[in-house]
Amino acid sequence: MSAQELANGIPDSGHTYAMIRAARNLTPAGDLQETFDGMDQVNIMKRIAEMSNLTPILRKFPRIKKHLFNPENMRCAVNATPQMMSEASLEVEKLMNLIARKKKERKHVRPNIIEKPLDPLVGSSFSPGRKLISDPTFKPCQMKTYFQLPFPVNYVSECIRAVPFADQDYASLQILAQLMTAKFLHGEIREKGGAYGGGAKMGQGGLFAFYSYRDPNSITTLTAFRKGVEWAKAGKFTQQDIDEAKLSVFSAVDAPIAPSNKGISQFLNGIPDEMKQKHREQLFAVTHKSLVEVANKYLGIGQRTCGLAILGPPNESINKNPSWVVR
């Protein structure tokens, strides 16, 4: 995608860029996502597009090629009918052997590599492994970033470090996000605040995220996020509200999977079907009590490590606030 296409896409995906930026300092994966998919990537592409001499960039391509075409850094997923599986697997093996023959010895670009079984429910001795980047020096920290852009509206996000998919509290947080969106945040951010949209979501990366889209407000919306947390902590919702949230979440969890995507969640994220079934059972078991407990445990002031990000027009109050990093 070109630099111009990336820049033009911000108004349509500004809330996504805000969420990615807010998550940057919370997890190592969030830091990488900002580099590859966030505002950092937009700015990098813009600088490259404005360069009159691309020689420094072109010199890096051979090094990138050596790293990418390294069998030690590669895993392959083959999706085929039973009749074609052996033939497809053979072709993949030929490709990997060809790459291996051209491999040259060199230093590892990232020395901190850990290996985990592809299926976490099976021991490493019985399951193929997958190599993951580990950053032992990473420490989560809170940061508030404001991007001044030539837009008439804002894109606001607050991300909170919570728990990974396999944690027993993940299901409650997932239901809570849907519940807060439908029963509180939609009214506060869209109906009262005038934004095109807003809500909360619980991501597989272990982050609980609030967001607003095409929002005429910024600081007021951050206050609405906090009010939503207090609403959840107080348990101001009914059993019918919970049941409706569960139905909405289950409609996404049990959505049909295209044949070409079968098995991809295990390949990319290490989530096998057995773990998905356990997650369904945990979603079904969520109660009013568990929702109030996770709201207090993870979202309350003092219990959370969070990041904030806003993309929008110049804001005098934020510019005067030293706690914000203005870009």
mmCIF file of C-alpha atoms in Angstrom:
data_model
loop_
_atom_site.group_PDB
_atom_site.id
_atom_site.type_symbol
_atom_site.label_atom_id
_atom_site.label_comp_id
_atom_site.label_asym_id
_atom_site.label_seq_id
_atom_site.Cartn_x
_atom_site.Cartn_y
_atom_site.Cartn_z
ATOM 1 C CA MET A 1 0.000 0.000 0.000
ATOM 2 C CA SER A 2 1.358 3.450 -0.926
ATOM 3 C CA ALA A 3 2.006 6.269 1.532
ATOM 4 C CA GLN A 4 -0.849 8.259 0.012
ATOM 5 C CA GLU A 5 -3.269 5.339 0.390
ATOM 6 C CA LEU A 6 -2.273 4.895 4.023
ATOM 7 C CA ALA A 7 -2.778 8.592 4.774
ATOM 8 C CA ASN A 8 -6.113 8.670 2.949
ATOM 9 C CA GLY A 9 -7.279 5.670 4.960
ATOM 10 C CA ILE A 10 -6.929 7.363 8.348
ATOM 11 C CA PRO A 11 -10.374 9.070 8.314
ATOM 12 C CA ASP A 12 -12.074 5.707 7.671
ATOM 13 C CA SER A 13 -9.973 3.742 10.189
ATOM 14 C CA GLY A 14 -8.961 6.412 12.680
ATOM 15 C CA HIS A 15 -10.392 4.510 15.664
ATOM 16 C CA THR A 16 -8.271 1.490 14.716
ATOM 17 C CA TYR A 17 -5.127 3.622 14.510
ATOM 18 C CA ALA A 18 -6.019 5.155 17.895
ATOM 19 C CA MET A 19 -6.456 1.707 19.494
ATOM 20 C CA ILE A 20 -3.182 0.439 18.046
ATOM 21 C CA ARG A 21 -1.336 3.494 19.343
ATOM 22 C CA ALA A 22 -2.946 3.325 22.787
ATOM 23 C CA ALA A 23 -1.802 -0.319 23.071
ATOM 24 C CA ARG A 24 1.778 0.374 22.036
ATOM 25 C CA ASN A 25 3.336 0.571 25.516
ATOM 26 C CA LEU A 26 1.232 -2.168 27.088
ATOM 27 C CA THR A 27 2.561 -5.359 25.443
ATOM 28 C CA PRO A 28 5.508 -6.316 23.200
ATOM 29 C CA ALA A 29 3.007 -7.409 20.528
ATOM 30 C CA GLY A 30 1.314 -4.015 20.747
ATOM 31 C CA ASP A 31 4.646 -2.310 20.200
ATOM 32 C CA LEU A 32 5.279 -4.352 17.047
ATOM 33 C CA GLN A 33 1.764 -3.742 15.746
ATOM 34 C CA GLU A 34 2.241 0.019 16.022
ATOM 35 C CA THR A 35 5.459 -0.294 14.014
ATOM 36 C CA PHE A 36 3.885 -2.360 11.230
ATOM 37 C CA ASP A 37 0.233 -1.222 11.182
ATOM 38 C CA GLY A 38 -0.069 2.001 13.172
ATOM 39 C CA MET A 39 0.694 5.686 12.822
ATOM 40 C CA ASP A 40 4.410 4.891 12.951
ATOM 41 C CA GLN A 41 4.000 2.945 9.712
ATOM 42 C CA VAL A 42 2.088 5.817 8.123
ATOM 43 C CA ASN A 43 4.859 8.254 9.068
ATOM 44 C CA ILE A 44 7.616 5.899 7.891
ATOM 45 C CA MET A 45 5.959 5.471 4.503
ATOM 46 C CA LYS A 46 5.422 9.216 4.241
ATOM 47 C CA ARG A 47 9.121 9.924 4.910
ATOM 48 C CA ILE A 48 10.167 7.344 2.312
ATOM 49 C CA ALA A 49 7.772 8.825 -0.252
ATOM 50 C CA GLU A 50 9.306 12.270 0.301
ATOM 51 C CA MET A 51 12.915 11.068 -0.098
ATOM 52 C CA SER A 52 14.660 12.218 -3.254
ATOM 53 C CA ASN A 53 17.327 9.527 -2.948
ATOM 54 C CA LEU A 54 16.084 6.009 -2.179
ATOM 55 C CA THR A 55 19.525 4.392 -2.131
ATOM 56 C CA PRO A 56 19.588 3.946 1.711
ATOM 57 C CA ILE A 57 16.246 2.131 1.528
ATOM 58 C CA LEU A 58 17.254 -0.060 -1.424
ATOM 59 C CA ARG A 59 20.399 -1.143 0.432
ATOM 60 C CA LYS A 60 18.237 -2.680 3.141
ATOM 61 C CA PHE A 61 16.260 -4.915 0.797
ATOM 62 C CA PRO A 62 18.896 -7.704 0.529
ATOM 63 C CA ARG A 63 19.100 -7.859 4.332
ATOM 64 C CA ILE A 64 15.320 -8.069 4.595
ATOM 65 C CA LYS A 65 15.291 -10.828 1.980
ATOM 66 C CA LYS A 66 17.877 -12.855 3.924
ATOM 67 C CA HIS A 67 15.779 -12.636 7.068
ATOM 68 C CA LEU A 68 12.450 -13.415 5.395
ATOM 69 C CA PHE A 69 13.693 -16.314 3.272
ATOM 70 C CA ASN A 70 15.180 -18.162 6.233
ATOM 71 C CA PRO A 71 13.586 -21.564 6.966
ATOM 72 C CA GLU A 72 14.283 -21.070 10.676
ATOM 73 C CA ASN A 73 11.859 -18.123 10.633
ATOM 74 C CA MET A 74 9.158 -19.830 8.567
ATOM 75 C CA ARG A 75 6.131 -22.031 9.203
ATOM 76 C CA CYS A 76 3.678 -23.132 6.556
ATOM 77 C CA ALA A 77 -0.039 -23.828 6.738
ATOM 78 C CA VAL A 78 -1.539 -25.981 4.004
ATOM 79 C CA ASN A 79 -5.294 -25.932 3.470
ATOM 80 C CA ALA A 80 -6.514 -28.463 0.923
ATOM 81 C CA THR A 81 -8.981 -31.248 0.305
ATOM 82 C CA PRO A 82 -7.922 -34.740 1.511
ATOM 83 C CA GLN A 83 -7.313 -35.793 -2.096
ATOM 84 C CA MET A 84 -4.887 -32.908 -2.739
ATOM 85 C CA MET A 85 -3.176 -32.737 0.667
ATOM 86 C CA SER A 86 -0.242 -35.030 -0.119
ATOM 87 C CA GLU A 87 0.512 -33.253 -3.401
ATOM 88 C CA ALA A 88 0.255 -29.794 -1.804
ATOM 89 C CA SER A 89 2.473 -30.856 1.120
ATOM 90 C CA LEU A 90 5.079 -32.190 -1.283
ATOM 91 C CA GLU A 91 5.220 -28.880 -3.145
ATOM 92 C CA VAL A 92 5.646 -26.983 0.134
ATOM 93 C CA GLU A 93 8.501 -29.301 1.129
ATOM 94 C CA LYS A 94 10.204 -28.670 -2.215
ATOM 95 C CA LEU A 95 9.943 -24.913 -1.652
ATOM 96 C CA MET A 96 11.347 -25.155 1.879
ATOM 97 C CA ASN A 97 14.231 -27.363 0.720
ATOM 98 C CA LEU A 98 15.040 -24.888 -2.052
ATOM 99 C CA ILE A 99 15.128 -22.020 0.440
ATOM 100 C CA ALA A 100 17.265 -24.071 2.862
ATOM 101 C CA ARG A 101 19.888 -24.769 0.162
ATOM 102 C CA LYS A 102 20.302 -21.037 -0.442
ATOM 103 C CA LYS A 103 20.556 -20.227 3.253
ATOM 104 C CA LYS A 104 23.730 -18.550 4.516
ATOM 105 C CA GLU A 105 24.951 -18.612 8.101
ATOM 106 C CA ARG A 106 24.413 -15.321 9.877
ATOM 107 C CA LYS A 107 23.558 -13.878 13.265
ATOM 108 C CA HIS A 108 20.003 -14.065 14.477
ATOM 109 C CA VAL A 109 18.266 -10.726 14.061
ATOM 110 C CA ARG A 110 16.309 -11.335 17.256
ATOM 111 C CA PRO A 111 18.187 -13.582 19.728
ATOM 112 C CA ASN A 112 15.315 -13.838 22.225
ATOM 113 C CA ILE A 113 13.292 -16.631 20.643
ATOM 114 C CA ILE A 114 11.151 -19.037 22.652
ATOM 115 C CA GLU A 115 9.498 -22.167 21.304
ATOM 116 C CA LYS A 116 5.998 -23.252 22.335
ATOM 117 C CA PRO A 117 3.869 -26.185 21.171
ATOM 118 C CA LEU A 118 1.439 -25.401 18.374
ATOM 119 C CA ASP A 119 -1.294 -26.953 20.528
ATOM 120 C CA PRO A 120 -0.912 -25.612 24.100
ATOM 121 C CA LEU A 121 -3.162 -28.389 25.448
ATOM 122 C CA VAL A 122 -0.638 -31.014 24.336
ATOM 123 C CA GLY A 123 2.901 -31.344 25.643
ATOM 124 C CA SER A 124 5.790 -30.011 23.566
ATOM 125 C CA SER A 125 7.020 -33.572 23.004
ATOM 126 C CA PHE A 126 3.832 -34.481 21.141
ATOM 127 C CA SER A 127 3.016 -31.274 19.239
ATOM 128 C CA PRO A 128 4.824 -29.324 16.509
ATOM 129 C CA GLY A 129 6.428 -26.175 17.811
ATOM 130 C CA ARG A 130 6.165 -22.530 16.874
ATOM 131 C CA LYS A 131 8.887 -19.970 17.516
ATOM 132 C CA LEU A 132 7.822 -16.740 19.182
ATOM 133 C CA ILE A 133 9.682 -13.503 19.755
ATOM 134 C CA SER A 134 10.283 -12.773 23.418
ATOM 135 C CA ASP A 135 11.328 -9.400 24.810
ATOM 136 C CA PRO A 136 12.514 -9.897 28.406
ATOM 137 C CA THR A 137 13.368 -6.202 28.750
ATOM 138 C CA PHE A 138 9.860 -4.945 27.907
ATOM 139 C CA LYS A 139 8.012 -3.222 30.727
ATOM 140 C CA PRO A 140 4.439 -1.939 30.271
ATOM 141 C CA CYS A 141 3.945 1.742 30.972
ATOM 142 C CA GLN A 142 1.237 4.355 30.659
ATOM 143 C CA MET A 143 1.399 6.904 27.854
ATOM 144 C CA LYS A 144 -1.011 9.459 26.424
ATOM 145 C CA THR A 145 -0.451 10.461 22.782
ATOM 146 C CA TYR A 146 -2.254 13.110 20.742
ATOM 147 C CA PHE A 147 -1.883 13.280 16.966
ATOM 148 C CA GLN A 148 -2.834 16.701 15.598
ATOM 149 C CA LEU A 149 -4.360 16.093 12.185
ATOM 150 C CA PRO A 150 -6.370 18.236 9.738
ATOM 151 C CA PHE A 151 -9.669 16.572 10.663
ATOM 152 C CA PRO A 152 -12.830 18.211 12.056
ATOM 153 C CA VAL A 153 -13.502 15.185 14.294
ATOM 154 C CA ASN A 154 -11.629 12.995 16.781
ATOM 155 C CA TYR A 155 -10.804 9.308 17.060
ATOM 156 C CA VAL A 156 -10.348 8.414 20.716
ATOM 157 C CA SER A 157 -9.122 5.237 22.412
ATOM 158 C CA GLU A 158 -8.139 3.980 25.824
ATOM 159 C CA CYS A 159 -6.554 0.519 26.131
ATOM 160 C CA ILE A 160 -6.142 -1.382 29.392
ATOM 161 C CA ARG A 161 -3.800 -4.304 29.947
ATOM 162 C CA ALA A 162 -5.980 -7.239 31.049
ATOM 163 C CA VAL A 163 -5.602 -11.020 30.489
ATOM 164 C CA PRO A 164 -4.853 -13.381 27.548
ATOM 165 C CA PHE A 165 -7.406 -15.559 25.776
ATOM 166 C CA ALA A 166 -6.674 -18.651 27.876
ATOM 167 C CA ASP A 167 -7.360 -16.900 31.198
ATOM 168 C CA GLN A 168 -10.631 -17.762 32.932
ATOM 169 C CA ASP A 169 -11.519 -14.042 33.247
ATOM 170 C CA TYR A 170 -11.262 -13.413 29.493
ATOM 171 C CA ALA A 171 -14.825 -14.582 28.799
ATOM 172 C CA SER A 172 -16.269 -12.259 31.450
ATOM 173 C CA LEU A 173 -14.327 -9.311 30.040
ATOM 174 C CA GLN A 174 -15.552 -10.156 26.525
ATOM 175 C CA ILE A 175 -19.186 -10.173 27.673
ATOM 176 C CA LEU A 176 -18.600 -7.016 29.718
ATOM 177 C CA ALA A 177 -17.251 -5.159 26.666
ATOM 178 C CA GLN A 178 -20.375 -5.981 24.658
ATOM 179 C CA LEU A 179 -22.617 -5.139 27.607
ATOM 180 C CA MET A 180 -20.965 -1.754 28.174
ATOM 181 C CA THR A 181 -21.154 -0.947 24.454
ATOM 182 C CA ALA A 182 -24.849 -1.702 24.076
ATOM 183 C CA LYS A 183 -26.184 -0.491 27.415
ATOM 184 C CA PHE A 184 -24.002 2.493 28.305
ATOM 185 C CA LEU A 185 -21.301 3.677 25.905
ATOM 186 C CA HIS A 186 -23.513 3.843 22.812
ATOM 187 C CA GLY A 187 -25.874 6.234 24.600
ATOM 188 C CA GLU A 188 -23.109 8.374 26.070
ATOM 189 C CA ILE A 189 -20.801 8.602 23.047
ATOM 190 C CA ARG A 190 -23.182 8.484 20.078
ATOM 191 C CA GLU A 191 -26.577 9.618 21.297
ATOM 192 C CA LYS A 192 -25.389 12.283 23.754
ATOM 193 C CA GLY A 193 -21.925 13.048 22.384
ATOM 194 C CA GLY A 194 -22.753 13.047 18.681
ATOM 195 C CA ALA A 195 -20.036 10.622 17.557
ATOM 196 C CA TYR A 196 -20.682 8.256 14.649
ATOM 197 C CA GLY A 197 -19.885 5.321 16.914
ATOM 198 C CA GLY A 198 -18.118 4.112 20.024
ATOM 199 C CA GLY A 199 -17.847 1.221 22.420
ATOM 200 C CA ALA A 200 -15.544 -1.325 24.035
ATOM 201 C CA LYS A 201 -13.952 -4.576 22.918
ATOM 202 C CA MET A 202 -11.806 -7.313 24.430
ATOM 203 C CA GLY A 203 -9.018 -8.426 22.100
ATOM 204 C CA GLN A 204 -7.135 -11.734 21.910
ATOM 205 C CA GLY A 205 -3.971 -9.770 22.633
ATOM 206 C CA GLY A 206 -5.126 -9.377 26.225
ATOM 207 C CA LEU A 207 -6.178 -5.719 25.970
ATOM 208 C CA PHE A 208 -9.533 -4.208 26.895
ATOM 209 C CA ALA A 209 -10.102 -1.246 24.557
ATOM 210 C CA PHE A 210 -12.497 1.687 24.534
ATOM 211 C CA TYR A 211 -12.914 3.670 21.311
ATOM 212 C CA SER A 212 -14.926 6.337 19.538
ATOM 213 C CA TYR A 213 -15.298 7.033 15.812
ATOM 214 C CA ARG A 214 -15.739 10.400 14.081
ATOM 215 C CA ASP A 215 -16.226 12.045 17.452
ATOM 216 C CA PRO A 216 -16.770 15.810 17.915
ATOM 217 C CA ASN A 217 -15.456 15.397 21.488
ATOM 218 C CA SER A 218 -12.199 14.114 22.950
ATOM 219 C CA ILE A 219 -11.748 14.749 26.665
ATOM 220 C CA THR A 220 -15.505 14.377 27.214
ATOM 221 C CA THR A 221 -15.341 10.949 25.604
ATOM 222 C CA LEU A 222 -12.499 9.872 27.901
ATOM 223 C CA THR A 223 -14.742 10.871 30.802
ATOM 224 C CA ALA A 224 -17.525 8.728 29.303
ATOM 225 C CA PHE A 225 -15.122 5.752 29.274
ATOM 226 C CA ARG A 226 -14.509 6.257 33.011
ATOM 227 C CA LYS A 227 -18.226 6.618 33.693
ATOM 228 C CA GLY A 228 -18.766 3.349 31.866
ATOM 229 C CA VAL A 229 -16.320 1.615 34.192
ATOM 230 C CA GLU A 230 -18.113 2.979 37.262
ATOM 231 C CA TRP A 231 -21.423 1.833 35.769
ATOM 232 C CA ALA A 232 -20.035 -1.678 35.318
ATOM 233 C CA LYS A 233 -18.449 -1.787 38.778
ATOM 234 C CA ALA A 234 -21.801 -0.832 40.300
ATOM 235 C CA GLY A 235 -23.511 -3.670 38.400
ATOM 236 C CA LYS A 236 -26.213 -1.435 36.930
ATOM 237 C CA PHE A 237 -27.426 -4.032 34.429
ATOM 238 C CA THR A 238 -30.029 -6.782 34.424
ATOM 239 C CA GLN A 239 -29.941 -10.486 33.637
ATOM 240 C CA GLN A 240 -31.727 -9.716 30.361
ATOM 241 C CA ASP A 241 -28.926 -7.276 29.480
ATOM 242 C CA ILE A 242 -26.388 -10.039 30.152
ATOM 243 C CA ASP A 243 -28.302 -12.567 28.040
ATOM 244 C CA GLU A 244 -28.488 -10.116 25.129
ATOM 245 C CA ALA A 245 -24.735 -9.479 25.378
ATOM 246 C CA LYS A 246 -24.063 -13.217 25.374
ATOM 247 C CA LEU A 247 -26.181 -13.710 22.247
ATOM 248 C CA SER A 248 -24.271 -10.950 20.483
ATOM 249 C CA VAL A 249 -20.882 -12.390 21.456
ATOM 250 C CA PHE A 250 -21.899 -15.947 20.526
ATOM 251 C CA SER A 251 -23.045 -14.754 17.095
ATOM 252 C CA ALA A 252 -19.455 -13.672 16.436
ATOM 253 C CA VAL A 253 -17.756 -16.618 18.170
ATOM 254 C CA ASP A 254 -19.847 -19.159 16.264
ATOM 255 C CA ALA A 255 -19.849 -17.320 12.935
ATOM 256 C CA PRO A 256 -19.282 -19.633 9.937
ATOM 257 C CA ILE A 257 -15.629 -20.162 9.060
ATOM 258 C CA ALA A 258 -14.645 -20.143 5.405
ATOM 259 C CA PRO A 259 -13.022 -23.411 4.289
ATOM 260 C CA SER A 260 -9.831 -21.538 3.448
ATOM 261 C CA ASN A 261 -9.580 -20.267 7.057
ATOM 262 C CA LYS A 262 -10.104 -23.551 8.878
ATOM 263 C CA GLY A 263 -7.311 -24.210 11.361
ATOM 264 C CA ILE A 264 -5.815 -20.737 10.930
ATOM 265 C CA SER A 265 -6.503 -19.656 14.529
ATOM 266 C CA GLN A 266 -4.432 -22.570 15.798
ATOM 267 C CA PHE A 267 -1.677 -21.902 13.266
ATOM 268 C CA LEU A 268 -1.415 -18.174 13.993
ATOM 269 C CA ASN A 269 -2.512 -17.905 17.633
ATOM 270 C CA GLY A 270 -2.143 -21.368 19.122
ATOM 271 C CA ILE A 271 -5.895 -21.685 19.784
ATOM 272 C CA PRO A 272 -7.082 -25.227 18.970
ATOM 273 C CA ASP A 273 -10.728 -26.308 18.748
ATOM 274 C CA GLU A 274 -10.643 -27.713 22.299
ATOM 275 C CA MET A 275 -9.650 -24.321 23.683
ATOM 276 C CA LYS A 276 -12.384 -22.654 21.629
ATOM 277 C CA GLN A 277 -14.960 -25.050 23.098
ATOM 278 C CA LYS A 278 -13.735 -24.329 26.622
ATOM 279 C CA HIS A 279 -14.055 -20.617 25.862
ATOM 280 C CA ARG A 280 -17.673 -21.147 24.722
ATOM 281 C CA GLU A 281 -18.432 -22.873 28.012
ATOM 282 C CA GLN A 282 -16.838 -20.018 29.953
ATOM 283 C CA LEU A 283 -18.913 -17.480 28.012
ATOM 284 C CA PHE A 284 -22.087 -19.395 28.815
ATOM 285 C CA ALA A 285 -21.135 -19.500 32.535
ATOM 286 C CA VAL A 286 -20.617 -15.712 32.886
ATOM 287 C CA THR A 287 -22.779 -14.254 35.666
ATOM 288 C CA HIS A 288 -23.692 -10.831 37.033
ATOM 289 C CA LYS A 289 -21.240 -11.423 39.880
ATOM 290 C CA SER A 290 -18.329 -12.326 37.609
ATOM 291 C CA LEU A 291 -18.917 -9.225 35.458
ATOM 292 C CA VAL A 292 -18.800 -6.915 38.473
ATOM 293 C CA GLU A 293 -15.695 -8.722 39.746
ATOM 294 C CA VAL A 294 -13.688 -8.314 36.524
ATOM 295 C CA ALA A 295 -14.765 -4.674 36.208
ATOM 296 C CA ASN A 296 -13.345 -3.991 39.662
ATOM 297 C CA LYS A 297 -10.316 -6.230 39.211
ATOM 298 C CA TYR A 298 -9.054 -4.955 35.838
ATOM 299 C CA LEU A 299 -10.754 -1.674 34.931
ATOM 300 C CA GLY A 300 -10.752 0.270 38.186
ATOM 301 C CA ILE A 301 -8.325 3.094 38.944
ATOM 302 C CA GLY A 302 -5.222 1.650 40.605
ATOM 303 C CA GLN A 303 -5.798 -1.847 39.171
ATOM 304 C CA ARG A 304 -4.972 -1.000 35.560
ATOM 305 C CA THR A 305 -2.101 -0.117 33.280
ATOM 306 C CA CYS A 306 -3.541 1.855 30.395
ATOM 307 C CA GLY A 307 -2.643 3.847 27.301
ATOM 308 C CA LEU A 308 -4.543 6.712 25.693
ATOM 309 C CA ALA A 309 -4.473 7.986 22.139
ATOM 310 C CA ILE A 310 -6.414 10.640 20.251
ATOM 311 C CA LEU A 311 -6.275 11.535 16.561
ATOM 312 C CA GLY A 312 -7.938 14.847 15.839
ATOM 313 C CA PRO A 313 -7.810 18.625 15.344
ATOM 314 C CA PRO A 314 -5.647 20.895 17.548
ATOM 315 C CA ASN A 315 -6.862 20.899 21.137
ATOM 316 C CA GLU A 316 -5.737 23.752 23.382
ATOM 317 C CA SER A 317 -6.434 21.981 26.669
ATOM 318 C CA ILE A 318 -4.374 18.956 25.645
ATOM 319 C CA ASN A 319 -1.545 21.123 24.307
ATOM 320 C CA LYS A 320 -1.312 22.769 27.741
ATOM 321 C CA ASN A 321 -1.352 19.443 29.595
ATOM 322 C CA PRO A 322 2.220 18.137 30.088
ATOM 323 C CA SER A 323 0.988 14.561 30.603
ATOM 324 C CA TRP A 324 0.163 14.322 26.889
ATOM 325 C CA VAL A 325 2.716 13.698 24.146
ATOM 326 C CA VAL A 326 1.598 15.817 21.180
ATOM 327 C CA ARG A 327 2.729 14.628 17.731
#
